[in-house]
Coordinates of C-alpha atoms in Angstrom, one line a residue:
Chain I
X273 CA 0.0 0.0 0.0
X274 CA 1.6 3.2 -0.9
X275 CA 2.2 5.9 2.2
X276 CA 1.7 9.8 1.4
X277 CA 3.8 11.6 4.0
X278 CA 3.1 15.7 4.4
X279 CA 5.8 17.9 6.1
X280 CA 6.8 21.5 6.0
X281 CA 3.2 22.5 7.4
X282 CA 3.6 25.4 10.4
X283 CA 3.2 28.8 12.3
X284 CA 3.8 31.8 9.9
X285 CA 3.0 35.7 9.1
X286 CA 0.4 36.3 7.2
X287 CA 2.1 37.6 3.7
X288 CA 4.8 34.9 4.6
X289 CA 5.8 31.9 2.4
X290 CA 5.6 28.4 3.3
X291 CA 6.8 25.2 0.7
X292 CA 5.4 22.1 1.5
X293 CA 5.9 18.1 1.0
X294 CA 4.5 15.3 0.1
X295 CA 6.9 12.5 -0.4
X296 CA 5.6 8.7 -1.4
X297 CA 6.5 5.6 -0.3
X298 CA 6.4 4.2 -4.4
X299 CA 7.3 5.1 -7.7
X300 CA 4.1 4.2 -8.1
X301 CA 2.5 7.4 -7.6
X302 CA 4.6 8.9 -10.4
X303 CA 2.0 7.7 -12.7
X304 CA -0.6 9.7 -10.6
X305 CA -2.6 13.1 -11.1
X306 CA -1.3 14.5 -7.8
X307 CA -3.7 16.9 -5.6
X308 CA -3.5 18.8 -2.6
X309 CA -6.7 19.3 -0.5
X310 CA -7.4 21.7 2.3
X311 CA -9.5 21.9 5.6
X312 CA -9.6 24.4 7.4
X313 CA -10.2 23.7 11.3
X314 CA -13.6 22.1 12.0
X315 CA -14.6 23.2 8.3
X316 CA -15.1 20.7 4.8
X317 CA -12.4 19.9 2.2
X318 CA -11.3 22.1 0.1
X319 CA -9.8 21.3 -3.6
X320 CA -6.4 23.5 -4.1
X321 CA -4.5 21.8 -6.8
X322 CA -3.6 19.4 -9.2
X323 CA -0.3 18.3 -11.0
X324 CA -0.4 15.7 -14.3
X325 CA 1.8 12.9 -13.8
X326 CA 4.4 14.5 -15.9
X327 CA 4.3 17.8 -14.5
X328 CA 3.6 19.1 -17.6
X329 CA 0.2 20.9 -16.8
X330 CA -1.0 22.3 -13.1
X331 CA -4.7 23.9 -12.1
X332 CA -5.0 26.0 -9.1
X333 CA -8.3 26.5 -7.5
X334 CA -9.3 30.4 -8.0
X335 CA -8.8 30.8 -4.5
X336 CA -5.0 29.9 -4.4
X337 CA -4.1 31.3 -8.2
X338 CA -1.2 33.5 -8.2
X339 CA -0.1 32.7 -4.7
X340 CA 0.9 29.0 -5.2
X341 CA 2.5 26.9 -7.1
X342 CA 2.5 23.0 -6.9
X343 CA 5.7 20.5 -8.4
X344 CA 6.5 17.6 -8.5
X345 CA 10.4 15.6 -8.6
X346 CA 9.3 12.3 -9.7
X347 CA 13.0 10.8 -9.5
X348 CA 12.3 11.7 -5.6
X349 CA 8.7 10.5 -5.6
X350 CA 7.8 13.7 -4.1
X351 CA 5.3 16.5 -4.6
X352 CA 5.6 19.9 -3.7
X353 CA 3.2 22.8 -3.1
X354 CA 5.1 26.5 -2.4
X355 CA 2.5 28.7 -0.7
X356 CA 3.6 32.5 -0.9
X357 CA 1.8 35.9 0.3
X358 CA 0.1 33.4 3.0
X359 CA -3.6 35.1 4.3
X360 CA -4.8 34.2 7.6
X361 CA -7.8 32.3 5.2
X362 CA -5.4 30.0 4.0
X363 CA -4.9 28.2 8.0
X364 CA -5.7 24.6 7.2
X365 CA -4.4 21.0 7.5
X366 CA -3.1 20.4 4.1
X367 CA -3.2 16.9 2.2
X368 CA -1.6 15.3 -0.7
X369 CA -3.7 12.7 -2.4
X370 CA -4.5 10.9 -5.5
X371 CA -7.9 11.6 -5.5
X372 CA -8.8 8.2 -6.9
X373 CA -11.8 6.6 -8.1
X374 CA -12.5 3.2 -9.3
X375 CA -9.5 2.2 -11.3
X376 CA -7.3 4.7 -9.7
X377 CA -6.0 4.4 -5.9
X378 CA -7.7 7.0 -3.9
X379 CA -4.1 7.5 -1.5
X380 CA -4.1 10.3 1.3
X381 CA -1.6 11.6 3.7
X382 CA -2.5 12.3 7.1
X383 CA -1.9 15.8 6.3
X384 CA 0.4 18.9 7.8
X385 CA -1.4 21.6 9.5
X386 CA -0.5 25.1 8.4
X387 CA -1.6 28.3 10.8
X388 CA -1.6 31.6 8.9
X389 CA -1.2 34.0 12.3
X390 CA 0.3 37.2 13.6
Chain Q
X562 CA -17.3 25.0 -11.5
X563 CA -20.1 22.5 -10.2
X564 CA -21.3 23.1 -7.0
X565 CA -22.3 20.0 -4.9
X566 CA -25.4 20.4 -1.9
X567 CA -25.5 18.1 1.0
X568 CA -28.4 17.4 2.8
X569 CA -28.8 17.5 5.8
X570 CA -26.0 19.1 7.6
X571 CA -26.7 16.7 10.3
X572 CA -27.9 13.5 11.0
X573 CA -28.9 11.7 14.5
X574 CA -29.7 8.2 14.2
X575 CA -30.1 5.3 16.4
X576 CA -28.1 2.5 16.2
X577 CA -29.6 0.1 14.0
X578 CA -31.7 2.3 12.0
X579 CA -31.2 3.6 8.6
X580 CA -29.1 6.8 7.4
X581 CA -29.6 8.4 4.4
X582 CA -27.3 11.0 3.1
X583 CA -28.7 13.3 -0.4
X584 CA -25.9 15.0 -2.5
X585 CA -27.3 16.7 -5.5
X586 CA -25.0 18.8 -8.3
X587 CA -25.8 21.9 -10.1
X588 CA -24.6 20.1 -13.2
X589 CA -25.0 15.8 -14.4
X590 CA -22.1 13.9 -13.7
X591 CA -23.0 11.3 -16.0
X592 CA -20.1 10.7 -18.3
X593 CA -21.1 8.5 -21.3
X594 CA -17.3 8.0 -21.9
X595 CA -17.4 5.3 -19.3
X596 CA -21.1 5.7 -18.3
X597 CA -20.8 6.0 -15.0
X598 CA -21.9 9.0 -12.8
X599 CA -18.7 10.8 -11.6
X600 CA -19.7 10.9 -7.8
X601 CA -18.0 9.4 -5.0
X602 CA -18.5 9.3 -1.1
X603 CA -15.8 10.1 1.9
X604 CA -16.4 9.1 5.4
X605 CA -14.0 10.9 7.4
X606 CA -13.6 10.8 11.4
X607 CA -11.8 13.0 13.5
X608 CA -8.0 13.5 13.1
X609 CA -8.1 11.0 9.9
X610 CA -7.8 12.1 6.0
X611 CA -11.3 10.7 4.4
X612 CA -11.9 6.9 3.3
X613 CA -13.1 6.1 0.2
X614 CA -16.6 4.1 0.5
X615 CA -18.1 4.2 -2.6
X616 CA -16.8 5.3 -6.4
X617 CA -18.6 5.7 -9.4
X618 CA -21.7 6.7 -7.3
X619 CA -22.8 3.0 -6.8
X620 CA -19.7 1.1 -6.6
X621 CA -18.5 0.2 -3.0
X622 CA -14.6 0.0 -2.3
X623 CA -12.7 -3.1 -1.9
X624 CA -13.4 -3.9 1.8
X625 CA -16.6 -1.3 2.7
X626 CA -18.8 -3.0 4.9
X627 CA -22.4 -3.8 2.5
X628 CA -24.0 -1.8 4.7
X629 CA -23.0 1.4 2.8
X630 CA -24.8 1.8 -0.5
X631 CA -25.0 4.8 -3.2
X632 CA -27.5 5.3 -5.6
X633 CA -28.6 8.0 -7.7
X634 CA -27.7 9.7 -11.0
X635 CA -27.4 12.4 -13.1
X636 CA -27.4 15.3 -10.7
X637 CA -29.5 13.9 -7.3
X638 CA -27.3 10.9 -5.0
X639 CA -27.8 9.5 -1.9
X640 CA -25.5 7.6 0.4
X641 CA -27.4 5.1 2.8
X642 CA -26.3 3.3 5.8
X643 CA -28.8 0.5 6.3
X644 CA -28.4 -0.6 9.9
X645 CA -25.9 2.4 11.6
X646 CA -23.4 0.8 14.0
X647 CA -21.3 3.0 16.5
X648 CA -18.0 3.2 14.5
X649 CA -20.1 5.1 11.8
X650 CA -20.4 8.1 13.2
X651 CA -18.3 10.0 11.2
X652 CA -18.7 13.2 8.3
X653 CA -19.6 12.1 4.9
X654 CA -18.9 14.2 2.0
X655 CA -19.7 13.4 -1.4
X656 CA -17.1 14.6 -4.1
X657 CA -17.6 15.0 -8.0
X658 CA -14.6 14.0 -10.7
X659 CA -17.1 14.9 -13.2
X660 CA -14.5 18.3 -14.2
X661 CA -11.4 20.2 -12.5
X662 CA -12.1 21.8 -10.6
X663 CA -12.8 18.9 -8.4
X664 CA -15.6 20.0 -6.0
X665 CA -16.9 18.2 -2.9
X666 CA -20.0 18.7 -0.8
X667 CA -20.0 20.7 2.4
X668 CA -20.4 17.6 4.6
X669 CA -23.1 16.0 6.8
X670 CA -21.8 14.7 10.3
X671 CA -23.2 11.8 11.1
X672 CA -23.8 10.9 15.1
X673 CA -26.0 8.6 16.9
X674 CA -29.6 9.4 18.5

């Protein structure tokens, strides 16, 4: 079973810039759509972005576009999302995940909490 | 982008009794590429990313108790629990793959009468 493991997530300014992880335990996932989900504390999920398998192509939800930028290193298994001019709005516990659906995996990390605060 | 409604936004039922979740979308998510209904349901508990419980609106996942069912097409779902044992109560949240961007429903939380 692959394992989706989130660091970088913490405390920062808002207008402050935070990169984040999300390195997989298979090569596996390189074959993957990657996404990265959001929810903010005690609210739903929240769709930020998507990277093709490639890295070719990303699509930022119009909430995020402008301020971050998701990447992938596939030689490292590991997916990236840089989060820059950070608002106080963006204070969530970020996930990596396939986002699967019947012939594709549905993986998730347990997620790394970022707080947006002065 | 396609906006998905939950309904309710809460749910107490008594153990052993039947749940029923609705989910509708502001657009179909039938795709006749594969014809299947681009729909799928989340049960997620506190502390914990979501599960997958059912894909393809219909189809449960590879080791989802059969008490879990999904139904429904087009634009109007519904998740149902059949008997509801204590290790459901949860938040469900239905999510559409239908387009980018993906969109998922505002959640119902699920708790025992």
């Amino acid at each position: 079973e692959v394992q989706l493991v989130e660091s970088g997530g913490s405390l920062v300014q808002p207008g402050g810039s935070l990169r984040l992880s999300c390195a997989a335990s298979e090569s596996t996932v390189n074959g993957h759509w990657m996404h990265w989900v959001r929810q903010a504390p005690g609210k739903g999920l929240e769709w930020v972005s998507v990277i093709k398998n490639d890295g070719s192509s990303t699509i930022y939800a119009d909430s995020v576009k402008g301020r971050f930028t998701t990447s992938r290193d596939n030689a490292r298994n590991t997916v990236y999302l840089q989060m820059n001019r950070l608002r106080v709005e963006d204070t969530a516990v970020y996930y990596c995940t396939t986002l699967g659906a019947g012939n594709i995996n549905d993986y998730w990390g347990q997620g790394t909490l970022v707080t947006v605060d002065s | 982008d396609i906006v998905m409604t939950q309904s309710p936004d809460s749910l107490a039922v008594s153990l052993g009794e039947r749940a029923t979740i609705n989910c509708k979308s502001s657009q179909s998510l039938f795709s006749s590429s594969n014809n299947k209904n681009n729909l799928v349901w989340y049960q997620q508990k506190p502390g914990q990313p979501p599960k997958l419980l059912i894909y393809g609106a219909s189809t449960r996942e590879s080791g989802v108790p059969d008490r879990f069912s999904g139904s429904g097409s087009g634009t109007d779902f519904t998740l149902t629990i059949s008997s509801l044992q204590a290790e459901d109560v949860a938040v469900y949240y239905c999510r559409q793959y239908y387009t980018i961007p993906v969109t998922f429903g505002q959640g119902t939380r699920l708790e025992i009468k």
